[in-house]
Coordinates of N, CA and C and ligand atoms in Angstrom, one line a residue:
X1 N 4.5 -43.6 87.5 CA 3.8 -42.7 86.9 C 4.2 -41.9 85.4
X2 N 5.5 -42.3 85.3 CA 6.1 -41.5 84.1 C 5.4 -42.4 82.9
X3 N 5.2 -43.5 82.8 CA 4.6 -44.1 81.4 C 2.9 -43.9 81.6
X4 N 2.5 -43.7 82.5 CA 1.0 -43.7 82.6 C 0.6 -42.1 82.1
X5 N -0.7 -42.1 81.5 CA -1.2 -40.8 81.1 C -1.8 -40.4 82.3
X6 N -1.7 -38.8 82.4 CA -2.1 -38.1 83.5 C -3.6 -37.6 83.1
X7 N -4.4 -37.8 83.8 CA -5.8 -37.2 83.7 C -5.7 -35.8 84.1
X8 N -6.1 -35.0 83.3 CA -6.3 -33.7 83.5 C -7.7 -33.4 83.8
X9 N -7.8 -32.8 85.1 CA -9.5 -32.3 85.4 C -10.0 -31.4 84.4
X10 N -11.2 -31.7 84.1 CA -11.9 -30.7 83.1 C -12.0 -29.3 83.7
X11 N -12.5 -29.5 84.9 CA -12.9 -28.4 85.5 C -12.4 -28.0 86.8
X12 N -11.7 -27.1 86.9 CA -10.9 -26.9 88.3 C -11.5 -25.5 89.1
X13 N -11.7 -25.8 90.2 CA -12.4 -24.6 91.0 C -11.4 -24.2 92.1
X14 N -11.1 -22.7 92.2 CA -10.1 -22.5 93.2 C -10.5 -21.5 94.4
X15 N -10.5 -21.8 95.4 CA -10.4 -20.9 96.6 C -9.0 -20.2 96.7
X16 N -9.2 -18.9 96.4 CA -7.6 -18.2 96.3 C -7.7 -17.5 97.7
X17 N -7.1 -18.3 98.6 CA -6.8 -18.0 100.1 C -5.2 -17.6 100.4
X18 N -5.4 -16.6 101.4 CA -4.2 -16.3 102.0 C -3.2 -15.0 101.5
X19 N -4.0 -14.1 100.8 CA -3.6 -12.8 100.6 C -3.0 -12.1 101.9
X20 N -3.8 -11.9 102.9 CA -3.7 -11.1 103.9 C -2.3 -11.7 104.7
X21 N -2.2 -13.0 104.8 CA -1.2 -13.4 105.5 C 0.3 -13.5 104.7
X22 N 0.0 -13.4 103.5 CA 1.3 -13.0 102.4 C 1.7 -11.8 102.8
X23 N 0.8 -10.6 102.9 CA 1.2 -9.4 102.8 C 1.9 -9.3 104.3
X24 N 1.4 -9.9 105.4 CA 1.5 -9.7 106.8 C 3.0 -10.0 107.0
X25 N 3.4 -11.2 106.5 CA 4.5 -11.7 106.3 C 5.6 -10.7 105.9
X26 N 5.4 -9.9 104.9 CA 6.3 -9.1 104.4 C 6.3 -7.5 104.8
X27 N 5.6 -7.4 106.0 CA 4.8 -6.2 106.8 C 4.6 -5.2 105.5
X28 N 3.5 -5.8 104.8 CA 2.5 -5.1 103.8 C 1.4 -4.9 104.1
X29 N 0.7 -3.7 103.7 CA -0.6 -3.8 103.9 C -1.7 -5.0 103.3
X30 N -2.7 -5.3 103.8 CA -3.1 -6.7 103.3 C -3.7 -6.3 101.7
X31 N -3.9 -5.1 101.4 CA -4.3 -4.8 100.0 C -3.2 -5.1 99.0
X32 N -1.9 -5.2 99.6 CA -0.7 -5.3 98.6 C -0.9 -7.0 98.4
X33 N -1.3 -7.6 99.3 CA -1.5 -9.3 99.0 C -2.6 -9.4 98.1
X34 N -3.6 -8.5 97.9 CA -4.6 -8.8 97.1 C -4.3 -8.3 95.7
X35 N -3.4 -7.3 95.6 CA -2.7 -6.9 94.3 C -2.0 -7.9 93.6
X36 N -1.1 -8.7 94.6 CA -0.5 -9.5 93.8 C -1.4 -10.9 93.8
X37 N -2.5 -11.0 94.6 CA -3.1 -12.4 94.2 C -3.8 -12.2 93.0
X38 N -4.1 -10.8 92.5 CA -5.0 -10.6 91.5 C -4.1 -10.9 90.2
X39 N -2.8 -10.6 90.2 CA -1.6 -10.9 89.2 C -1.7 -12.4 89.1
X40 N -1.6 -13.0 90.1 CA -1.5 -14.5 90.1 C -2.6 -15.1 89.4
X41 N -3.8 -14.6 89.6 CA -5.1 -15.2 89.0 C -4.9 -14.8 87.6
X42 N -4.6 -13.8 87.1 CA -4.7 -13.6 85.6 C -3.4 -14.7 84.8
X43 N -2.4 -15.1 85.8 CA -1.3 -15.8 85.1 C -1.8 -17.4 85.2
X44 N -2.7 -17.8 86.1 CA -3.1 -18.9 86.3 C -4.1 -19.4 85.2
X45 N -5.0 -18.4 84.8 CA -5.8 -18.6 83.6 C -4.9 -19.1 82.4
X46 N -3.7 -18.7 82.1 CA -2.9 -19.1 81.1 C -2.5 -20.3 81.4
X47 N -1.8 -20.6 82.4 CA -1.3 -21.5 82.6 C -2.2 -22.8 82.8
X48 N -3.6 -22.7 83.3 CA -4.7 -23.7 83.5 C -5.0 -24.1 81.9
X49 N -5.0 -23.3 81.0 CA -5.5 -23.5 79.8 C -4.3 -24.4 79.0
X50 N -3.2 -23.8 79.2 CA -1.8 -24.4 78.6 C -1.8 -25.9 79.1
X51 N -2.4 -26.2 80.2 CA -2.3 -27.6 80.8 C -3.4 -28.4 80.5
X52 N -4.2 -27.9 79.8 CA -5.4 -28.7 79.2 C -6.7 -28.6 79.8
X53 N -6.8 -27.6 80.8 CA -8.1 -27.3 81.6 C -9.1 -26.6 80.8
X54 N -10.1 -27.0 80.7 CA -11.2 -26.3 79.7 C -11.8 -25.5 80.6
X55 N -12.2 -25.7 81.9 CA -13.2 -24.9 82.6 C -12.6 -24.4 84.2
X56 N -12.3 -23.2 84.4 CA -11.6 -22.6 85.5 C -12.7 -21.6 86.2
X57 N -12.9 -21.9 87.5 CA -13.9 -21.1 88.3 C -13.0 -20.9 89.8
X58 N -13.0 -19.4 90.0 CA -12.3 -18.9 90.9 C -13.0 -18.0 92.0
X59 N -12.7 -18.1 93.1 CA -13.7 -17.5 94.3 C -12.9 -16.1 94.6
X60 N -13.5 -14.8 94.0 CA -12.9 -13.6 94.4 C -13.4 -12.9 95.3
X61 N -14.7 -13.0 95.7 CA -15.1 -12.2 96.9 C -16.6 -13.0 97.2
X62 N -16.8 -13.4 98.5 CA -17.7 -14.0 99.0 C -18.8 -13.3 99.7
X63 N -20.2 -13.8 99.5 CA -21.3 -13.2 100.2 C -20.9 -12.8 101.7
X64 N -19.9 -13.4 102.4 CA -19.5 -13.1 103.7 C -18.3 -11.9 103.5
X65 N -17.6 -11.6 102.7 CA -16.6 -10.9 102.7 C -17.1 -9.4 102.9
X66 N -18.3 -9.2 102.9 CA -18.8 -7.9 103.2 C -18.5 -7.4 104.8
X67 N -18.4 -8.4 105.5 CA -17.9 -8.3 106.9 C -16.5 -7.7 107.1
X68 N -15.8 -7.6 106.1 CA -14.4 -7.0 106.4 C -14.6 -5.5 106.3
X69 N -13.4 -5.1 106.9 CA -13.5 -3.4 107.0 C -13.7 -2.5 105.7
X70 N -14.5 -1.6 105.8 CA -15.0 -1.0 104.6 C -13.7 -0.4 103.7
X71 N -12.7 -0.1 104.2 CA -11.4 0.1 103.4 C -10.9 -1.2 102.6
X72 N -11.1 -2.3 103.2 CA -10.6 -3.5 102.5 C -11.5 -3.9 101.3
X73 N -12.8 -3.9 101.5 CA -13.9 -4.1 100.8 C -13.7 -3.1 99.5
X74 N -13.5 -2.0 99.8 CA -13.2 -0.7 98.8 C -12.4 -1.1 97.8
X75 N -11.2 -1.6 98.4 CA -10.0 -1.7 97.8 C -10.1 -3.1 97.0
X76 N -10.9 -4.2 97.5 CA -11.2 -5.2 96.7 C -12.2 -5.1 95.6
X77 N -13.1 -4.1 95.7 CA -13.8 -3.6 94.7 C -13.0 -2.8 93.3
X78 N -12.1 -2.1 93.8 CA -11.3 -1.4 92.9 C -10.4 -2.3 92.0
X79 N -9.8 -3.5 92.7 CA -9.1 -4.6 91.9 C -10.1 -5.2 91.1
X80 N -11.2 -5.5 91.7 CA -12.3 -6.3 90.6 C -12.5 -5.3 89.5
X81 N -12.7 -4.0 89.6 CA -12.9 -3.1 88.3 C -12.0 -3.3 87.7
X82 N -10.6 -3.0 88.0 CA -9.6 -3.2 87.1 C -9.4 -4.4 86.4
X83 N -9.7 -5.3 87.2 CA -9.6 -6.7 86.7 C -10.6 -7.1 85.5
X84 N -11.7 -6.6 85.5 CA -12.9 -6.9 84.6 C -12.5 -5.9 83.6
X85 N -12.1 -4.5 83.6 CA -11.9 -3.8 82.3 C -10.7 -4.5 81.6
X86 N -9.4 -5.0 82.1 CA -8.6 -5.5 81.7 C -8.8 -6.6 80.6
X87 N -9.6 -7.2 81.5 CA -10.2 -8.5 80.9 C -10.7 -8.9 79.6
X88 N -11.4 -7.5 79.3 CA -12.1 -7.4 78.1 C -11.1 -7.2 76.8
X89 N -10.0 -6.6 76.9 CA -9.0 -6.9 75.9 C -8.2 -8.3 75.9
X90 N -8.0 -8.8 77.1 CA -7.3 -10.0 77.3 C -8.0 -11.2 76.8
X91 N -9.4 -11.0 77.1 CA -10.1 -12.4 76.7 C -10.3 -12.5 75.1
X92 N -10.1 -11.2 74.3 CA -10.2 -11.6 73.2 C -8.8 -12.0 72.6
X93 N -7.6 -11.4 73.4 CA -6.5 -11.8 73.0 C -6.1 -13.4 73.0
X94 N -6.6 -13.8 74.3 CA -6.3 -15.4 74.5 C -7.6 -16.2 74.1
X95 N -8.7 -15.6 73.6 CA -9.7 -16.6 73.2 C -10.5 -17.1 74.7
X96 N -10.6 -16.3 75.5 CA -11.0 -16.8 76.9 C -12.8 -16.0 77.0
X97 N -13.3 -17.2 77.4 CA -14.7 -16.7 77.6 C -14.9 -16.4 79.4
X98 N -15.3 -15.3 79.6 CA -15.4 -15.0 81.2 C -17.1 -14.8 81.5
X99 N -17.3 -15.3 82.6 CA -18.4 -15.2 83.1 C -18.3 -14.9 84.6
X100 N -19.4 -14.1 85.2 CA -19.3 -13.8 86.6 C -20.5 -14.6 87.2
X101 N -20.1 -15.3 88.5 CA -21.3 -15.8 89.0 C -21.4 -15.3 90.5
X102 N -22.6 -15.2 91.0 CA -22.9 -14.4 92.2 C -23.9 -13.6 92.0
X103 N -24.3 -12.8 93.0 CA -25.4 -11.9 92.8 C -24.8 -10.6 92.5
X104 N -24.6 -10.2 91.3 CA -24.1 -9.1 91.0 C -25.2 -7.7 91.2
X105 N -26.4 -8.0 91.6 CA -27.1 -6.6 91.8 C -26.6 -5.9 93.0
X106 N -25.7 -6.4 93.9 CA -25.2 -5.6 95.1 C -24.1 -4.7 94.6
X107 N -23.6 -4.9 93.3 CA -22.4 -4.2 93.1 C -22.7 -2.8 92.4
X108 N -21.4 -2.1 92.4 CA -21.8 -0.6 91.9 C -22.1 -0.6 90.4
X109 N -22.9 0.2 89.9 CA -23.3 0.5 88.4 C -22.3 0.0 87.4
X110 N -21.1 1.0 87.6 CA -19.8 0.7 86.6 C -19.4 -0.5 86.6
X111 N -19.3 -1.2 87.8 CA -18.9 -2.4 88.0 C -19.4 -3.4 87.0
X112 N -21.0 -3.4 87.5 CA -21.9 -4.3 86.8 C -21.8 -4.0 85.2
X113 N -21.6 -2.7 84.9 CA -21.5 -2.4 83.4 C -20.4 -3.2 82.8
X114 N -19.0 -3.0 83.3 CA -18.0 -4.0 82.6 C -18.1 -5.4 82.7
X115 N -18.8 -5.7 83.7 CA -18.9 -7.2 83.8 C -20.1 -7.7 82.5
X116 N -20.8 -6.8 82.5 CA -21.8 -7.2 81.4 C -21.1 -7.1 79.9
X117 N -20.3 -5.9 79.9 CA -19.5 -5.9 78.7 C -18.7 -7.2 78.5
X118 N -18.0 -7.4 79.3 CA -17.2 -8.6 79.1 C -17.7 -9.9 78.9
X119 N -18.7 -10.2 79.6 CA -19.5 -11.3 79.3 C -20.0 -11.5 77.9
X120 N -20.4 -10.2 77.3 CA -21.0 -10.1 76.0 C -19.8 -10.3 75.1
X121 N -18.6 -9.4 75.1 CA -17.7 -9.7 74.0 C -17.0 -11.1 74.0
X122 N -17.0 -11.7 75.2 CA -16.2 -12.9 75.2 C -16.9 -14.1 75.2
X123 N -18.3 -14.1 74.8 CA -19.2 -15.0 74.7 C -18.9 -16.1 73.8
X124 N -18.3 -15.5 72.7 CA -18.1 -16.4 71.5 C -16.8 -17.2 71.6
X125 N -16.1 -16.7 72.7 CA -14.7 -17.4 72.4 C -14.6 -18.8 73.2
X126 N -14.1 -19.5 72.3 CA -14.0 -21.1 72.7 C -12.8 -21.7 73.4
X127 N -11.8 -20.7 74.1 CA -10.8 -21.1 74.7 C -11.0 -21.6 76.2
X128 N -10.3 -21.1 77.2 CA -10.7 -21.4 78.4 C -12.3 -20.9 78.8
X129 N -12.9 -21.4 79.6 CA -14.2 -21.1 79.9 C -13.7 -20.6 81.4
X130 N -13.9 -19.3 82.0 CA -13.5 -18.9 83.0 C -14.8 -18.1 84.0
X131 N -14.9 -18.6 84.9 CA -15.8 -18.1 85.8 C -14.9 -17.5 87.0
X132 N -15.5 -16.0 87.3 CA -15.1 -15.4 88.6 C -16.3 -15.3 89.5
X133 N -16.3 -15.9 90.5 CA -17.3 -15.4 91.7 C -17.2 -14.3 92.4
X134 N -18.1 -13.4 92.4 CA -18.1 -12.2 92.9 C -19.5 -11.8 93.8
X135 N -19.5 -11.7 94.9 CA -20.5 -11.6 96.0 C -21.3 -13.0 95.7
X136 N -20.5 -14.1 95.5 CA -21.1 -15.3 95.5 C -20.9 -16.0 96.8
X137 N -22.4 -16.7 97.3 CA -22.3 -17.7 98.3 C -23.1 -18.7 97.8
X138 N -22.8 -19.9 98.1 CA -23.4 -21.1 97.8 C -25.0 -21.1 98.1
X139 N -25.1 -20.7 99.4 CA -26.6 -21.0 100.2 C -27.4 -20.0 99.2
X140 N -26.5 -18.8 99.0 CA -27.4 -17.7 98.3 C -27.9 -18.1 97.0
X141 N -26.7 -18.9 96.2 CA -27.3 -19.2 94.9 C -28.0 -20.2 94.9
X142 N -28.3 -21.3 95.9 CA -29.2 -22.3 95.8 C -30.6 -21.7 96.2
X143 N -30.7 -20.5 97.1 CA -31.9 -20.0 97.6 C -32.5 -19.2 96.2
X144 N -31.7 -18.7 95.7 CA -32.1 -17.9 94.3 C -32.5 -18.7 93.0
X145 N -32.0 -19.9 92.9 CA -32.5 -21.0 92.3 C -34.0 -21.4 92.8
X146 N -34.1 -21.5 94.1 CA -35.4 -22.2 94.4 C -36.3 -21.0 94.2
X147 N -36.0 -19.7 94.5 CA -37.0 -18.7 94.4 C -37.5 -18.6 92.8
X148 N -36.5 -18.8 92.0 CA -36.7 -18.7 90.5 C -38.0 -19.8 90.1
X149 N -37.3 -20.9 90.6 CA -38.2 -22.2 90.3 C -39.8 -22.0 90.9
X150 N -39.6 -21.4 92.0 CA -41.0 -21.4 92.7 C -41.9 -20.1 91.8
X151 N -41.1 -19.2 91.4 CA -41.8 -18.3 90.7 C -42.4 -18.7 89.3
X152 N -41.5 -19.5 88.7 CA -41.9 -20.2 87.4 C -43.5 -21.2 87.7
X153 N -43.4 -21.7 89.0 CA -44.5 -22.6 89.1 C -45.4 -21.7 89.4
X154 N -45.3 -20.6 90.1 CA -46.6 -19.8 90.6 C -47.2 -19.1 89.3
X155 N -46.4 -19.1 88.3 CA -46.8 -18.1 87.0 C -47.0 -19.3 85.9
X156 N -47.2 -20.6 86.5 CA -47.6 -21.5 85.6 C -46.5 -21.9 84.5
X157 N -45.6 -21.7 84.5 CA -44.5 -22.2 83.3 C -43.9 -23.6 83.8
X158 N -44.0 -23.7 85.2 CA -43.3 -25.1 85.6 C -44.3 -25.7 86.6
X159 N -44.1 -27.1 86.6 CA -45.0 -27.7 87.6 C -43.9 -28.3 88.9
X160 N -44.2 -28.4 90.0 CA -43.4 -28.8 91.1 C -42.9 -30.3 90.8
X161 N -43.6 -30.9 90.1 CA -43.3 -32.3 89.9 C -42.1 -32.5 88.7
X162 N -42.2 -31.4 88.1 CA -40.8 -31.5 87.1 C -39.5 -31.1 87.5
X163 N -39.5 -31.0 88.9 CA -38.2 -30.6 89.5 C -37.3 -31.8 89.5
X164 N -36.0 -31.9 88.8 CA -35.3 -33.1 89.1 C -33.9 -32.2 89.0
X165 N -33.0 -33.0 89.2 CA -31.5 -32.3 89.3 C -31.0 -31.5 88.1
X166 N -31.3 -32.1 87.1 CA -31.0 -31.2 85.7 C -31.9 -30.0 85.7
X167 N -33.0 -29.9 86.2 CA -34.1 -28.7 85.9 C -33.6 -27.9 87.2
X168 N -33.3 -28.4 88.2 CA -33.0 -27.3 89.3 C -31.5 -26.8 89.0
X169 N -30.8 -27.5 88.5 CA -29.3 -27.0 88.0 C -29.4 -25.9 86.8
X170 N -30.5 -25.8 85.9 CA -30.6 -24.8 84.9 C -30.9 -23.6 85.6
X171 N -31.3 -23.4 86.9 CA -31.6 -22.1 87.8 C -30.4 -21.5 88.1
X172 N -29.3 -22.2 88.2 CA -27.9 -21.8 89.0 C -27.3 -21.1 88.2
X173 N -26.4 -20.1 88.7 CA -25.6 -19.3 88.1 C -24.6 -20.0 87.1
X174 N -24.3 -21.3 87.4 CA -23.2 -22.0 87.0 C -23.9 -22.9 86.0
X175 N -25.4 -22.7 85.7 CA -26.2 -23.6 84.5 C -25.4 -23.7 83.3
X176 N -25.3 -25.1 82.9 CA -24.4 -25.3 81.7 C -23.2 -25.7 81.8
X177 N -22.6 -25.4 83.1 CA -21.1 -25.7 83.2 C -21.0 -26.8 84.1
X178 N -20.1 -27.8 83.5 CA -20.2 -29.1 84.1 C -19.7 -28.9 85.8
X179 N -19.8 -29.9 86.6 CA -19.4 -29.7 87.8 C -18.1 -29.8 88.1
X180 N -17.4 -29.1 88.9 CA -15.6 -29.3 89.0 C -15.3 -30.5 89.4
X181 N -14.2 -30.9 88.7 CA -13.7 -32.1 89.0 C -12.6 -32.2 90.1
X182 N -11.9 -30.8 90.4 CA -10.8 -30.7 91.3 C -11.3 -29.2 91.9
X183 N -11.2 -29.4 93.4 CA -11.2 -27.9 94.0 C -9.6 -27.8 94.7
X184 N -9.1 -26.8 94.4 CA -8.1 -26.3 95.3 C -8.3 -25.2 96.0
X185 N -7.8 -25.3 97.5 CA -7.7 -24.1 98.6 C -6.4 -24.0 98.9
X186 N -5.9 -22.7 98.6 CA -4.5 -22.3 99.3 C -4.6 -21.8 100.6
X187 N -3.4 -21.8 101.2 CA -3.3 -21.4 102.3 C -3.5 -22.1 103.7
X188 N -3.7 -23.4 103.5 CA -3.9 -24.4 104.7 C -5.2 -24.5 105.2
X189 N -6.2 -23.6 104.8 CA -7.5 -23.9 105.3 C -8.2 -24.9 104.7
X190 N -8.8 -25.6 105.7 CA -9.4 -27.0 105.0 C -11.0 -26.8 105.3
X191 N -11.5 -25.8 104.6 CA -13.0 -25.7 104.5 C -13.3 -25.1 103.4
X192 N -14.6 -25.2 102.8 CA -15.2 -24.7 101.7 C -15.6 -23.0 101.5
X193 N -15.8 -22.7 102.9 CA -16.2 -21.4 102.9 C -17.4 -20.8 101.9
X194 N -18.5 -21.6 101.8 CA -19.8 -21.4 100.9 C -19.6 -21.2 99.4
X195 N -18.5 -22.1 99.0 CA -18.1 -21.9 97.4 C -18.8 -23.2 97.0
X196 N -19.6 -23.0 96.2 CA -20.2 -24.3 95.3 C -20.5 -25.4 95.9
X197 N -21.3 -25.4 97.2 CA -21.7 -26.6 97.8 C -22.5 -27.5 97.0
X198 N -23.2 -27.1 96.4 CA -24.2 -28.1 95.3 C -23.1 -28.8 94.4
X199 N -22.2 -28.0 93.7 CA -21.7 -28.2 92.6 C -20.3 -29.4 92.9
X200 N -19.9 -28.9 94.5 CA -18.7 -29.8 94.8 C -19.0 -31.0 95.4
X201 N -20.3 -31.6 95.2 CA -20.8 -32.8 95.8 C -19.8 -34.0 95.6
X202 N -19.4 -34.1 94.3 CA -18.6 -35.2 94.2 C -17.1 -34.9 93.7
X203 N -16.6 -33.6 94.0 CA -15.3 -33.1 93.5 C -14.2 -33.8 94.4
X204 N -13.1 -33.7 93.7 CA -11.9 -34.2 94.4 C -11.2 -32.7 95.2
X205 N -10.9 -32.7 96.5 CA -10.3 -31.8 97.2 C -8.8 -31.7 97.3
X206 N -8.2 -30.7 96.9 CA -6.7 -30.5 97.2 C -6.3 -29.3 98.0
X207 N -5.8 -29.5 99.2 CA -5.5 -28.3 100.0 C -4.0 -28.1 100.0
X208 N -3.4 -27.1 99.9 CA -1.8 -26.4 100.1 C -1.7 -25.6 101.0
X209 N -0.5 -25.6 101.8 CA -0.2 -24.4 102.5 C 0.4 -23.1 101.8
X210 N 0.7 -23.4 100.5 CA 1.1 -22.3 99.8 C 0.1 -21.2 99.7
X211 N 0.4 -19.9 99.9 CA -0.6 -18.8 100.1 C -0.7 -18.3 98.5
X212 N -1.9 -18.0 98.5 CA -2.5 -17.5 97.0 C -1.3 -16.7 96.2
X213 N -0.8 -15.5 96.8 CA 0.2 -14.9 95.9 C 1.4 -15.7 95.4
X214 N 1.8 -16.8 96.4 CA 2.8 -17.6 96.1 C 2.5 -18.9 94.9
X215 N 1.2 -18.9 94.6 CA 0.8 -20.1 93.8 C 1.2 -19.7 92.3
X216 N 1.7 -20.8 91.7 CA 2.2 -20.6 90.2 C 1.7 -21.8 89.3
X217 N 2.3 -22.1 88.2 CA 2.2 -23.2 87.2 C 2.5 -24.6 87.9
X218 N 3.6 -24.5 88.7 CA 4.2 -25.5 89.2 C 3.2 -26.4 90.5
X219 N 2.7 -25.3 91.0 CA 1.6 -25.7 92.2 C 0.4 -26.3 91.6
X220 N 0.2 -25.8 90.4 CA -1.2 -26.1 89.7 C -0.9 -27.4 89.4
X221 N 0.4 -27.8 88.8 CA 0.6 -29.3 88.2 C 0.6 -30.2 89.4
X222 N 1.2 -29.7 90.5 CA 1.1 -30.6 91.6 C -0.3 -30.9 92.0
X223 N -1.2 -30.2 91.9 CA -2.6 -30.4 92.2 C -3.0 -31.3 91.2
X224 N -2.9 -31.1 90.0 CA -3.2 -32.1 88.9 C -2.6 -33.5 89.2
X225 N -1.5 -33.5 89.4 CA -0.6 -34.9 89.6 C -1.6 -35.6 90.6
X226 N -1.8 -34.8 91.7 CA -2.7 -35.4 92.9 C -3.9 -35.9 92.3
X227 N -4.6 -35.2 91.5 CA -6.0 -35.5 91.1 C -5.8 -36.7 90.3
X228 N -4.7 -36.9 89.5 CA -4.4 -38.1 88.7 C -4.5 -39.5 89.4
X229 N -4.0 -39.3 90.9 CA -3.8 -40.4 91.6 C -5.3 -41.0 92.1
X230 N -6.1 -40.2 92.1 CA -7.6 -40.2 92.7 C -8.4 -41.4 91.8
X231 N -9.0 -42.2 92.8 CA -9.9 -43.3 92.1 C -11.4 -42.6 92.1
X232 N -11.9 -42.2 91.2 CA -13.5 -41.5 91.5 C -14.5 -42.7 91.3
X233 N -14.9 -43.0 92.2 CA -16.0 -44.2 92.1 C -17.5 -43.8 92.1
X234 N -17.9 -42.5 92.3 CA -19.1 -42.0 92.1 C -20.2 -43.0 93.0
X235 N -19.6 -43.5 94.0 CA -20.9 -44.3 94.8 C -20.6 -45.6 94.3
X236 N -20.0 -45.9 93.1 CA -20.1 -47.3 92.5 C -18.9 -48.1 93.0
X237 N -18.9 -49.3 92.2 CA -17.7 -50.2 92.6 C -16.7 -50.3 91.3
X238 N -15.4 -50.4 91.6 CA -14.6 -50.4 90.5 C -13.7 -51.5 90.6
Ligands
IPE301 C1 -8.2 -14.3 100.0 O1 -7.2 -13.8 100.8 C2 -8.7 -13.2 99.2 C3 -10.1 -12.8 99.5 C4 -10.8 -13.5 100.4 C5 -10.7 -11.7 98.8 P1 -7.4 -13.4 102.3 O2 -7.7 -11.9 102.2 O3 -8.5 -14.2 102.8 O4 -6.0 -13.7 103.2 P2 -6.0 -14.3 104.4 O5 -6.8 -15.4 104.8 O6 -6.5 -13.1 105.7 O7 -4.6 -14.6 104.7
IPE302 C1 -13.0 -17.4 101.0 O1 -11.9 -17.1 101.6 C2 -13.3 -16.5 100.0 C3 -12.7 -16.1 98.8 C4 -11.5 -17.0 98.6 C5 -13.1 -15.0 98.1 P1 -12.2 -16.4 103.1 O2 -10.7 -15.9 103.8 O3 -13.1 -15.2 103.2 O4 -12.6 -17.5 104.1 P2 -12.6 -17.7 105.5 O5 -13.3 -16.6 106.2 O6 -11.2 -18.3 105.9 O7 -13.8 -19.0 105.7
MG303 MG1 -8.7 -16.0 104.1

């Protein structure tokens, strides 16, 4: 490996899982795990960029996470509020562009406002292209795209025949963003939990038992090393 050049994935997607178990192991409330997880997410943006990753997409809150106790949902929303506010200054400092994917119409007005400000001020930034999934569900995203295309057809802007992969993808929250090359999920679970089902169709998967609050640059490097060893054939022959 030493003499070979490593292939760095252009787009990495992460399912940050294990905050609750990390807290439980320390006899702390689950929310303490989320707070630590949020700090790790900040650091990983810097690390990812320094390792040569262009696009990073993280799963912060799923359409299914509303099923958690109200107290936990409230604490997660509070953390997201702070994260979005802090990111406004941080994004200009490190030239990072931030976009939120998911159905933000269900979020509180002030959180939506911070998201809009952050997306606007960071839109010119050319460093890390960072996507945060909030109230994101892959099935929901596909249905919203289908509805928007159907509406364009009904109103004469599009014809059903025009639909192909590129046209359909232009209706997605991640339109214009290349599909992920590598998916990382922490905490030992081997499922995708409704994260980017369309976009992950040809992605390499890396699972680790490390809990998200313990994840760091070294662990990210391990995932990239694993990625370098993969032979991506995309259905062809090499
Ligand atoms: C991931 O950690 C964070 C979110 C889903 C918001 P969890 O809260 O799912 O942690 P575990 O899986 O219970 O350990
Ligand atoms: C996936 O983790 C969602 C996020 C990381 C935001 P969960 O902990 O909610 O997923 P399940 O319940 O284990 O599938
Ligand atoms: Mg979990």
